[in-house]
mmCIF file of C-alpha atoms in Angstrom:
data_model
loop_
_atom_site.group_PDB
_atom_site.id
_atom_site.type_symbol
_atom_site.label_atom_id
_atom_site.label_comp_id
_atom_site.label_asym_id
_atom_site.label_seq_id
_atom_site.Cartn_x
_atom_site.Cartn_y
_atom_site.Cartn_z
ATOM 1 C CA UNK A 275 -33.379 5.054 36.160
ATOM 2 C CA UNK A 276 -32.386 2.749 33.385
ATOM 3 C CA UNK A 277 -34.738 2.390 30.398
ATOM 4 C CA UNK A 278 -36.342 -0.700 29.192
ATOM 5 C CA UNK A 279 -35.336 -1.026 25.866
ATOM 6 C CA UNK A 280 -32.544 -0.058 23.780
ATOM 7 C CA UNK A 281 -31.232 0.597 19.979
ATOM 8 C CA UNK A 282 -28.600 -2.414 18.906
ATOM 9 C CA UNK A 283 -27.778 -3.420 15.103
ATOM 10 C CA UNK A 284 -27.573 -7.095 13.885
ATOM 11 C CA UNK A 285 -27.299 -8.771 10.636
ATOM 12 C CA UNK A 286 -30.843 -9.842 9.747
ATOM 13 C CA UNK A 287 -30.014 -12.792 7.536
ATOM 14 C CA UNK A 288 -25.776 -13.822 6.580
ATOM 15 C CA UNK A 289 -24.929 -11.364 3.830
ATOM 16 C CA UNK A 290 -22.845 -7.906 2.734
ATOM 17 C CA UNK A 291 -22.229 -5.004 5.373
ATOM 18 C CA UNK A 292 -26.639 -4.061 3.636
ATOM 19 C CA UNK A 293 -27.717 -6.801 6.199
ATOM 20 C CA UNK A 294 -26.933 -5.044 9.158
ATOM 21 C CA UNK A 295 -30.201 -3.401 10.675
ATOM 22 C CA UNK A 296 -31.351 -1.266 13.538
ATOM 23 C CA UNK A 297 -33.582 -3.244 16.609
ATOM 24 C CA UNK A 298 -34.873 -2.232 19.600
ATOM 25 C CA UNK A 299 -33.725 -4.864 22.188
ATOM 26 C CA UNK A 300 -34.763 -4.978 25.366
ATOM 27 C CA UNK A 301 -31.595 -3.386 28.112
ATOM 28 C CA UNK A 302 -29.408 -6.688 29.178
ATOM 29 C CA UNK A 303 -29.578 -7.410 33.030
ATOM 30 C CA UNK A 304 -26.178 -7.855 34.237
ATOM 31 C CA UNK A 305 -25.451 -11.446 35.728
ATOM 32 C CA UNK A 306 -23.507 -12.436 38.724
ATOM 33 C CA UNK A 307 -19.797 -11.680 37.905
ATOM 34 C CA UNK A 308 -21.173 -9.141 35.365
ATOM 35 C CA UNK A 309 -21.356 -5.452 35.364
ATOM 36 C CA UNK A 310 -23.657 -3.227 32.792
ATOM 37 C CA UNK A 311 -21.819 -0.753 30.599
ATOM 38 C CA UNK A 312 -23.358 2.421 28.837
ATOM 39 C CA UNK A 313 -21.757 2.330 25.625
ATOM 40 C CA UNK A 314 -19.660 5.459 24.560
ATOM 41 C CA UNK A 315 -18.083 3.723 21.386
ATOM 42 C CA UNK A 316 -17.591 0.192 20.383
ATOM 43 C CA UNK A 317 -14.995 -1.124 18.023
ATOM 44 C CA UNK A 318 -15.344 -2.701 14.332
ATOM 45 C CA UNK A 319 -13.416 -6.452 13.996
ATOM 46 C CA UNK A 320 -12.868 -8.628 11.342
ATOM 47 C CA UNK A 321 -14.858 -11.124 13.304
ATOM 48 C CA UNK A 322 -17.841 -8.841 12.999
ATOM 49 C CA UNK A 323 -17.655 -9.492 9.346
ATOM 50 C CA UNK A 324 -16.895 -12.990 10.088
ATOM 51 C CA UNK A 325 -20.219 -13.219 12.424
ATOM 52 C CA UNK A 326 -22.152 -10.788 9.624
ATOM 53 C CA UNK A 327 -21.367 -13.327 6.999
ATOM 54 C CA UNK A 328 -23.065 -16.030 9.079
ATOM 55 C CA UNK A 329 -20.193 -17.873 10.918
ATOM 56 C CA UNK A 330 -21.723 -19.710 13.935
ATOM 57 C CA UNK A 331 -22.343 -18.698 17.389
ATOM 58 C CA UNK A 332 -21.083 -20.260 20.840
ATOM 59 C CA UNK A 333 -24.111 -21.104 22.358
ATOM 60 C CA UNK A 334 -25.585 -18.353 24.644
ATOM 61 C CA UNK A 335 -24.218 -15.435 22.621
ATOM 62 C CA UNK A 336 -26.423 -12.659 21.557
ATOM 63 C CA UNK A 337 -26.841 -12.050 18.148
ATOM 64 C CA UNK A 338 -26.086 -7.999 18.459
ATOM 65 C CA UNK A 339 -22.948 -7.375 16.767
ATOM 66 C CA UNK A 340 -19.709 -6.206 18.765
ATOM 67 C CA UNK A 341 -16.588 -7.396 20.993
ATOM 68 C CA UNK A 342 -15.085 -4.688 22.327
ATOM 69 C CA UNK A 343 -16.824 -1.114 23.546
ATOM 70 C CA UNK A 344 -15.729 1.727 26.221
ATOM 71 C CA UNK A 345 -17.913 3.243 28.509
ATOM 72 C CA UNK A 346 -19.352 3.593 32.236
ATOM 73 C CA UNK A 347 -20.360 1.401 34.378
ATOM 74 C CA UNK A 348 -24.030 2.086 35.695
ATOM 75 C CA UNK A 349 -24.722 -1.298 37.011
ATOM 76 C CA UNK A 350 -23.657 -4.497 38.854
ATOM 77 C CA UNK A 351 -24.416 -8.016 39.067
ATOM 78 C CA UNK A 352 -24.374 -9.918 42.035
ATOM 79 C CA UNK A 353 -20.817 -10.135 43.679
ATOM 80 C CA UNK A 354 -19.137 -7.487 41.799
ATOM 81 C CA UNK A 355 -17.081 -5.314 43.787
ATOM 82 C CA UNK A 356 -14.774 -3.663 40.737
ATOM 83 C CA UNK A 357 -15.264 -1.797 38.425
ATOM 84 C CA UNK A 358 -17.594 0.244 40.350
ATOM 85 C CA UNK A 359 -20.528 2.328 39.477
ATOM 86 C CA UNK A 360 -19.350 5.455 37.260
ATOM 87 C CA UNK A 361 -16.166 4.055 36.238
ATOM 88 C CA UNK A 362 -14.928 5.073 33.158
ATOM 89 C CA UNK A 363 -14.165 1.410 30.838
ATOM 90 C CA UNK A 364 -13.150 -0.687 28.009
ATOM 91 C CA UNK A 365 -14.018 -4.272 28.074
ATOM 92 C CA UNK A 366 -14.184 -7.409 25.831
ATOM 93 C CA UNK A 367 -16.976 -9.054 25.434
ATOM 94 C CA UNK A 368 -18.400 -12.046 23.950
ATOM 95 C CA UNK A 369 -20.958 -10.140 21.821
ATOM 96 C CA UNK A 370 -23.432 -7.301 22.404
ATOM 97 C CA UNK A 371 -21.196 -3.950 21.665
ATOM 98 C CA UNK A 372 -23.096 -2.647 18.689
ATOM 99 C CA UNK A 373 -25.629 -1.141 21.313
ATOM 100 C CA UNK A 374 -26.641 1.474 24.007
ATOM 101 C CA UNK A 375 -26.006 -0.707 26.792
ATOM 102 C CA UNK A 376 -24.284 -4.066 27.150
ATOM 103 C CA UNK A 377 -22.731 -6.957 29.758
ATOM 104 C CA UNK A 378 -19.418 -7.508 30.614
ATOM 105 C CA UNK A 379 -17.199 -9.793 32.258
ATOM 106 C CA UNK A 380 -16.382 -7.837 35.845
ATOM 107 C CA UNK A 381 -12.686 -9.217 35.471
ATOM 108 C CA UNK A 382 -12.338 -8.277 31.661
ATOM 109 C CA UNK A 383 -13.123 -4.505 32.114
ATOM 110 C CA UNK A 384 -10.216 -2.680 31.632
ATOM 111 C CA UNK A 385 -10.239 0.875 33.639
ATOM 112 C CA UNK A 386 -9.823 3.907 31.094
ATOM 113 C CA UNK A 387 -6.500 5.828 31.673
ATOM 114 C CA UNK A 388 -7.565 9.306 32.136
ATOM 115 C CA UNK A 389 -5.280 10.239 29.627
ATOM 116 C CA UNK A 390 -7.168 8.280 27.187
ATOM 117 C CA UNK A 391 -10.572 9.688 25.997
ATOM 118 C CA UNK A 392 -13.383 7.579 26.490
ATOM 119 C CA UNK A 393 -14.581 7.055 22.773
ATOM 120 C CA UNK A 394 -10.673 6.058 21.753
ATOM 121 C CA UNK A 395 -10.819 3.430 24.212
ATOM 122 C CA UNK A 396 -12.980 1.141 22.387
ATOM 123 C CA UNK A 397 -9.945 0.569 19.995
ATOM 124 C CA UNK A 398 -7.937 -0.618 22.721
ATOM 125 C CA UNK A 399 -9.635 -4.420 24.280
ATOM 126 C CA UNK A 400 -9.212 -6.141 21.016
ATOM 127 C CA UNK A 401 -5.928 -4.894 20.154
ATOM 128 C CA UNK A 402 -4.831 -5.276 23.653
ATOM 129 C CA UNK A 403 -5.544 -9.057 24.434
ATOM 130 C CA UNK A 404 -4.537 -9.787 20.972
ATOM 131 C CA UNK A 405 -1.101 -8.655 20.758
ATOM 132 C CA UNK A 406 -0.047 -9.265 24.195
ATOM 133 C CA UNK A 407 -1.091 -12.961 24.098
ATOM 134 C CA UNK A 408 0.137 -13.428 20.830
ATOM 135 C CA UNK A 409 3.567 -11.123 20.356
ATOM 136 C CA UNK A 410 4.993 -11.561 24.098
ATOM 137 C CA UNK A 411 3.428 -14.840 25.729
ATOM 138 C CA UNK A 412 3.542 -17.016 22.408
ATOM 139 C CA UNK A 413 6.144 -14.716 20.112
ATOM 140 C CA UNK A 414 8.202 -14.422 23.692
ATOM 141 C CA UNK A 415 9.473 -10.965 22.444
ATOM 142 C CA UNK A 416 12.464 -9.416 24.300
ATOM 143 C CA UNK A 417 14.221 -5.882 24.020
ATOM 144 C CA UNK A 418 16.625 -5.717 21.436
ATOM 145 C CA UNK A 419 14.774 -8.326 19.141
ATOM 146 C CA UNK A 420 13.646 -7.455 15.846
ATOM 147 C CA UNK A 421 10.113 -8.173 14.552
ATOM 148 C CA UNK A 422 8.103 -8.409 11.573
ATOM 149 C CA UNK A 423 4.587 -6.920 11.326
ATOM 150 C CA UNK A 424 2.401 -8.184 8.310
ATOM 151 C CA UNK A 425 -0.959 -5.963 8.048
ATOM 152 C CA UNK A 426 0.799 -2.866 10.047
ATOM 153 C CA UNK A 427 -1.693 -0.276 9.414
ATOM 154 C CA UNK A 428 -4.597 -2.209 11.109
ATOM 155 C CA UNK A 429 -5.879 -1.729 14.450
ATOM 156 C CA UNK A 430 -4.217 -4.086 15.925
ATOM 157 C CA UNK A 431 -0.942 -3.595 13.599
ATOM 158 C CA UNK A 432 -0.577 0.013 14.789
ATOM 159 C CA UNK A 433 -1.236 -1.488 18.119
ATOM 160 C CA UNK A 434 1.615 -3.823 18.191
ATOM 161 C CA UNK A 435 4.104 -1.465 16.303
ATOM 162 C CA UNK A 436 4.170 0.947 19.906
ATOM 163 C CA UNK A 437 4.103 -2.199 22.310
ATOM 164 C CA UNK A 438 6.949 -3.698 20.620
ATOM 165 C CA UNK A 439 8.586 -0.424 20.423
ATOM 166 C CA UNK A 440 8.139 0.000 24.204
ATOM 167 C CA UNK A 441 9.563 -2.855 25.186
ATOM 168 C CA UNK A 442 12.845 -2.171 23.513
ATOM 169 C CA UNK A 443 12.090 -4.229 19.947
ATOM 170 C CA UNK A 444 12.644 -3.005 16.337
ATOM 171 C CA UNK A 445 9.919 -3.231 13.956
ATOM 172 C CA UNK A 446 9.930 -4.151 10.296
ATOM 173 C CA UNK A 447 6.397 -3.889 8.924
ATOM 174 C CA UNK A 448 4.500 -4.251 5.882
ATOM 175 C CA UNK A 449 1.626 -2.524 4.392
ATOM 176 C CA UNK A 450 0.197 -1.536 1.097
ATOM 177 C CA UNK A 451 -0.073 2.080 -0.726
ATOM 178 C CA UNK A 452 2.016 5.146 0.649
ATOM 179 C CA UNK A 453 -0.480 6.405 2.387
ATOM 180 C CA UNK A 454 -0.196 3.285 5.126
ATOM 181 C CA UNK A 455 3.219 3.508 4.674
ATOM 182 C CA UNK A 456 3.330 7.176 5.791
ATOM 183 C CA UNK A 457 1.623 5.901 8.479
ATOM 184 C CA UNK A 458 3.673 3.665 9.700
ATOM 185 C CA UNK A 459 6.873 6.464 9.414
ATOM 186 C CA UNK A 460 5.812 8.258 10.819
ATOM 187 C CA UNK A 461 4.876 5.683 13.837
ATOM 188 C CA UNK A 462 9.001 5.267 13.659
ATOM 189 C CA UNK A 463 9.090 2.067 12.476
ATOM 190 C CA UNK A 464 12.776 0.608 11.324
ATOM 191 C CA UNK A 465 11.364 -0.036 8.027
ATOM 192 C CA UNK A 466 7.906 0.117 6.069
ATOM 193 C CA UNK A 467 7.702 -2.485 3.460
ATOM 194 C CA UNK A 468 5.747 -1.494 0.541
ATOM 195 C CA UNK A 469 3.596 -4.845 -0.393
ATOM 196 C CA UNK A 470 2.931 -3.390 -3.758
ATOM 197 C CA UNK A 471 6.061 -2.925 -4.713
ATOM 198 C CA UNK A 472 8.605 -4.697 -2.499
ATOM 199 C CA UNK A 473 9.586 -8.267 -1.575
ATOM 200 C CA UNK A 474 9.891 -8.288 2.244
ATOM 201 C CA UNK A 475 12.033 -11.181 2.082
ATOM 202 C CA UNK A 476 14.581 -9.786 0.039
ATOM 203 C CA UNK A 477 14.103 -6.581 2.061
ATOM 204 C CA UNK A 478 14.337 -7.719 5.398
ATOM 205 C CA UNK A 479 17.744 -10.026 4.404
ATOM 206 C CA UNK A 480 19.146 -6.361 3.630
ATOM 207 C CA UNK A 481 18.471 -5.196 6.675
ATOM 208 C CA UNK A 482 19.318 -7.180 9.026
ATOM 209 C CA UNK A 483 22.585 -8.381 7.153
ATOM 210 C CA UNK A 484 21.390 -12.040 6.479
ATOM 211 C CA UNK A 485 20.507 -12.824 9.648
ATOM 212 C CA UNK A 486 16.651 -12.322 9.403
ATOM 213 C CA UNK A 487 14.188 -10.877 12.360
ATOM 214 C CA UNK A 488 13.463 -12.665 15.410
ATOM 215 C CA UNK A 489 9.229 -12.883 15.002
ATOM 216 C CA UNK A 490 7.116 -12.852 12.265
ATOM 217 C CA UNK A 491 3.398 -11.827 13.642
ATOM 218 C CA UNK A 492 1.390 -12.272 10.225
ATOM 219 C CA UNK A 493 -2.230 -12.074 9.743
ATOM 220 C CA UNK A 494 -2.369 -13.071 6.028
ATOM 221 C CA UNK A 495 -1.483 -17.091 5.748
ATOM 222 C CA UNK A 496 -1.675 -18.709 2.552
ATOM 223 C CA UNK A 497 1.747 -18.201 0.703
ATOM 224 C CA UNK A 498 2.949 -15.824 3.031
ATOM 225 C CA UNK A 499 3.733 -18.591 5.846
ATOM 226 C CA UNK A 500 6.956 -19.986 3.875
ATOM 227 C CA UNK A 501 8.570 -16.232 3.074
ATOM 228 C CA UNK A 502 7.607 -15.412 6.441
ATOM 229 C CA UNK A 503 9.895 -18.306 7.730
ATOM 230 C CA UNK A 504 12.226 -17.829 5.345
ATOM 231 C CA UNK A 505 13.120 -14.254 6.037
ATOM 232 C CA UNK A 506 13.296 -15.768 10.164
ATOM 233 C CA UNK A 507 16.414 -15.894 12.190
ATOM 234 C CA UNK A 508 17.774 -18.777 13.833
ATOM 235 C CA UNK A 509 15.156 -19.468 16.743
ATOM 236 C CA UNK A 510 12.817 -17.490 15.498
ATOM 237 C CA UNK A 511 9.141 -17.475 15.984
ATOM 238 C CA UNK A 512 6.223 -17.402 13.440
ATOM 239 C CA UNK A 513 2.581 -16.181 15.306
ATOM 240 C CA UNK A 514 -0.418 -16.406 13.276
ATOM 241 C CA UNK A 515 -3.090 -14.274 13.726
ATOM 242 C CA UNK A 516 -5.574 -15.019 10.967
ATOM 243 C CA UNK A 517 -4.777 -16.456 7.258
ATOM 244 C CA UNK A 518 -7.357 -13.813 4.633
ATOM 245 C CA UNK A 519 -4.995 -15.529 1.865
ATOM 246 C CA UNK A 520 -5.759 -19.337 3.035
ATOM 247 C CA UNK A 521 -5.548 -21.661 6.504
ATOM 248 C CA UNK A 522 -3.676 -24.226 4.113
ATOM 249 C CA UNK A 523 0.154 -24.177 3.669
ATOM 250 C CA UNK A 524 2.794 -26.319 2.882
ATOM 251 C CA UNK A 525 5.906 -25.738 5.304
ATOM 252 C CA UNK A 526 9.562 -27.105 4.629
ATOM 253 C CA UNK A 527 10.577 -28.984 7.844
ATOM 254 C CA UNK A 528 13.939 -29.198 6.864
ATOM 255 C CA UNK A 529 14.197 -25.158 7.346
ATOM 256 C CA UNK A 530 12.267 -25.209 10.170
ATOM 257 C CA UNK A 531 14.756 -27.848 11.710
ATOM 258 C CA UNK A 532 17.312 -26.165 10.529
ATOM 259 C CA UNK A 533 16.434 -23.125 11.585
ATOM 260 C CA UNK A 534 15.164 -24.432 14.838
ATOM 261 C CA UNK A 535 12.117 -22.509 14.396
ATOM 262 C CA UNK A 536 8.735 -22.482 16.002
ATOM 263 C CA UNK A 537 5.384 -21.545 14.742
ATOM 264 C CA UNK A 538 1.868 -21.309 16.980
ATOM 265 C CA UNK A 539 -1.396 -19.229 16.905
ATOM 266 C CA UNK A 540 -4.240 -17.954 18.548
ATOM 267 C CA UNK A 541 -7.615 -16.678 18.312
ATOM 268 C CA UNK A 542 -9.356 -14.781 21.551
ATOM 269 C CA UNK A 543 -13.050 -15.368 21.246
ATOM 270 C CA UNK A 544 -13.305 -18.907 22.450
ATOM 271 C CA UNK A 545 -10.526 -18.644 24.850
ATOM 272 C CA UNK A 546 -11.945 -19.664 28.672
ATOM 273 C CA UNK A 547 -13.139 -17.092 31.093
ATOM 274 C CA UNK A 548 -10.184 -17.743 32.913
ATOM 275 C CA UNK A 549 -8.100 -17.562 30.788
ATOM 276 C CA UNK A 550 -9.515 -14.153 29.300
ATOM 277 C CA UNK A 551 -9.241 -13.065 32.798
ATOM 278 C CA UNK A 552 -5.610 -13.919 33.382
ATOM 279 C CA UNK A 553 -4.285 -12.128 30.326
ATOM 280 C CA UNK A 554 -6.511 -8.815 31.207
ATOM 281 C CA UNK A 555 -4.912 -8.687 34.617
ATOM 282 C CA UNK A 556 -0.955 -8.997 32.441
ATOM 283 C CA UNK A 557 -2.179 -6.084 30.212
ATOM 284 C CA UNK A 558 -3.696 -4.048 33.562
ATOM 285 C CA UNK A 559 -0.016 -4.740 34.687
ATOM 286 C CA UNK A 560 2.047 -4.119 31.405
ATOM 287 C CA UNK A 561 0.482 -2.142 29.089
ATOM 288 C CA UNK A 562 -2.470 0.178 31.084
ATOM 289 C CA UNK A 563 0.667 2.099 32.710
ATOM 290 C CA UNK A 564 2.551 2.843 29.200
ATOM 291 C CA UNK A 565 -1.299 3.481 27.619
ATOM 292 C CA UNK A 566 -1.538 6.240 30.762
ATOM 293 C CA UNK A 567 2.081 7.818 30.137
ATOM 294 C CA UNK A 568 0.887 7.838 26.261
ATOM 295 C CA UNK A 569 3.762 5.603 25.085
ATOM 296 C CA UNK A 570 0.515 3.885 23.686
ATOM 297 C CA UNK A 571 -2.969 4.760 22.343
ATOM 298 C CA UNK A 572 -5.033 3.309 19.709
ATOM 299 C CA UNK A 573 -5.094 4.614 16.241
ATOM 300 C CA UNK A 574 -8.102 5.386 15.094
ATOM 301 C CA UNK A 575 -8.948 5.532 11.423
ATOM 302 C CA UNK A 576 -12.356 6.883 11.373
ATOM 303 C CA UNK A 577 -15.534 7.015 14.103
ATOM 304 C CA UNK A 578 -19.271 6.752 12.460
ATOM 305 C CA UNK A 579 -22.842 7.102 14.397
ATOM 306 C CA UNK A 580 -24.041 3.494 15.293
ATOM 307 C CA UNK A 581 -26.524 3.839 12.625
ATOM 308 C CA UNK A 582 -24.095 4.029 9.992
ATOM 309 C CA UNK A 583 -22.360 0.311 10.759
ATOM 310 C CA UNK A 584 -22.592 -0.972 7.641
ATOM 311 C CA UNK A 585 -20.885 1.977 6.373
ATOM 312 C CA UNK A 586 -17.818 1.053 8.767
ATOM 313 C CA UNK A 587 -17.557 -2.773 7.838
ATOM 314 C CA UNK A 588 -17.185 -1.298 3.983
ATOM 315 C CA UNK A 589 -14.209 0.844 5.166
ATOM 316 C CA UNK A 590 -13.066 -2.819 7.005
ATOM 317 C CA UNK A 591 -13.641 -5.275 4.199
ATOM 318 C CA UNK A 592 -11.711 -2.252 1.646
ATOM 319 C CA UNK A 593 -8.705 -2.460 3.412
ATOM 320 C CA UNK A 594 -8.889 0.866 3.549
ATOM 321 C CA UNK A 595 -8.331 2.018 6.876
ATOM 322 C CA UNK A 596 -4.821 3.066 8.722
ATOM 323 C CA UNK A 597 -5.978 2.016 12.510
ATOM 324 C CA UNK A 598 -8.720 1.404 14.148
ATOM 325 C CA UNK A 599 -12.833 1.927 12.876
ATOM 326 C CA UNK A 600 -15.136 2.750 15.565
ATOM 327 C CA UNK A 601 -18.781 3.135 16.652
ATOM 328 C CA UNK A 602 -20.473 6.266 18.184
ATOM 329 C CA UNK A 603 -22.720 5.079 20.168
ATOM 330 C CA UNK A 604 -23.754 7.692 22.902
ATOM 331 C CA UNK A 605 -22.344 11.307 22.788
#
């Protein structure tokens, strides 16, 4: 027997990670094409913050915090068929993870490698949809390619330092402080750039003889954008994943034409259903199996009780984690 209600955090009003607060909220029914999950952990984004700060909603969305939780299944909506009851999941969702229970797409539940413990798993659905989409559908990476990682000791940095080291790539990536650069040594990387203290231009024009690295997957904008393309080989490909130095930037089209370079971008959360759904069947496909042989797993930087969320979007907004922050929800 389910309860009726349930303990979720939102942010009462748009403010600093003291907003967030503890409701009771009555337990989501699961729609057609949904299933309900019993949170074990949910995950900590930068979109949180985003959301926490007061960005808009999509119509429809709940205002609990949270996109991306593990847990089991212990209810279905009409005309779901898989995941069943009891399975053992990680899912994206649209909003709603900061809680005991929550709804999820059917078709964007993810089934938990039993290698994988349940509570790491909510580090994976973010990660996982993001660097999939963005470093081998749009940034087209192939084995033997080289690759530059801006913001490697995140969650989804770590995350895309073992996929493109599993498909054959070799990673140049950029951090700040030796601690994150231990951390990404001793993830094997080619080379961990030192933002502190190093130009990754000049550094990656060492390294690769001149000839400059094949992607660029850079969450920081502003400035960055022109280096970044700058330190790109011929054909290369610039992804952006966010810009927390600026959305504006003035590019030279004569390198770019040059160059024959390309630059795109994403960002998940208002992506279609369908098209959510397509790329969680390619990562069921390409990345579950390495996840269950452990060529993959999610880094995770720290994991606080639920209660303690503003306490985790501190560690967030500090920069100061190496992998992913998560959410203790139920035990």
């Amino acid at each position: 027997m389910l309860p009726e209600m349930m303990n979720a955090v939102i942010a009462r009003q748009p403010g600093g990670p003291e907003v967030l607060a503890s409701v009771s909220r009555p337990v989501p029914q699961p729609a057609a094409g949904e299933v309900l999950i019993r949170v074990s952990c949910a995950g900590v984004n930068r979109p949180d913050i985003m959301q926490r700060n007061g960005m808009p909603l999509p119509p429809g969305i709940t205002d609990i915090l949270g996109l991306e939780v593990s847990g089991t299944v212990v209810a279905l909506g009409a005309g779901v068929e898989y995941p069943r009851i009891g399975s053992a999941v990680m899912a994206l969702l649209n909003g709603g993870g900061y809680a005991d229970y929550c709804v999820a797409r059917a078709e964007l539940c993810l089934i938990v490698p039993h290698t994988l413990p349940l509570n790491h798993a909510a580090g994976v659905p973010e990660a996982a949809f993001t660097v999939w989409h963005n470093l081998f559908e749009l940034g087209r990476l192939q084995p033997g390619e080289t690759v530059l990682i801006h913001g490697a000791a995140s969650g989804v940095g770590t995350f895309a330092i073992q996929c493109a080291q599993a498909c054959g790539a070799k990673v140049f990536a950029t951090a700040g402080g030796a601690d994150k650069i231990a951390a990404l040594q001793q993830l094997g990387v080619c080379r961990a750039i030192d933002r502190h203290h190093e130009d990754f231009v000049f550094v990656i024009e060492d390294e690769t003889q001149g000839r400059g690295v094949d992607v660029v997957l850079d969450n920081v904008g502003g400035d960055y954008v022109a280096r970044n393309l700058s330190a790109l080989a011929p054909g290369g490909r610039h992804v952006s994943l966010s810009f927390m130095q600026g959305a504006k930037v003035e590019l030279d089209l004569q390198l770019v034409m040059r160059k024959g370079l390309s630059l795109t971008s994403s960002t998940l959360r208002p992506k279609s259903a369908a098209e959510k759904a397509r790329l969680a069947q390619n990562i069921s496909k390409h990345l579950l199996p390495l996840m269950a042989s452990g060529k993959i797993s999610p880094i995770i930087h720290t994991t606080l009780p639920l209660a303690q969320a503003a306490d985790a979007h501190r560690i967030l907004e500090a920069n100061a984690n190496i992998g992913k922050v998560l959410l203790q929800v139920a035990s």
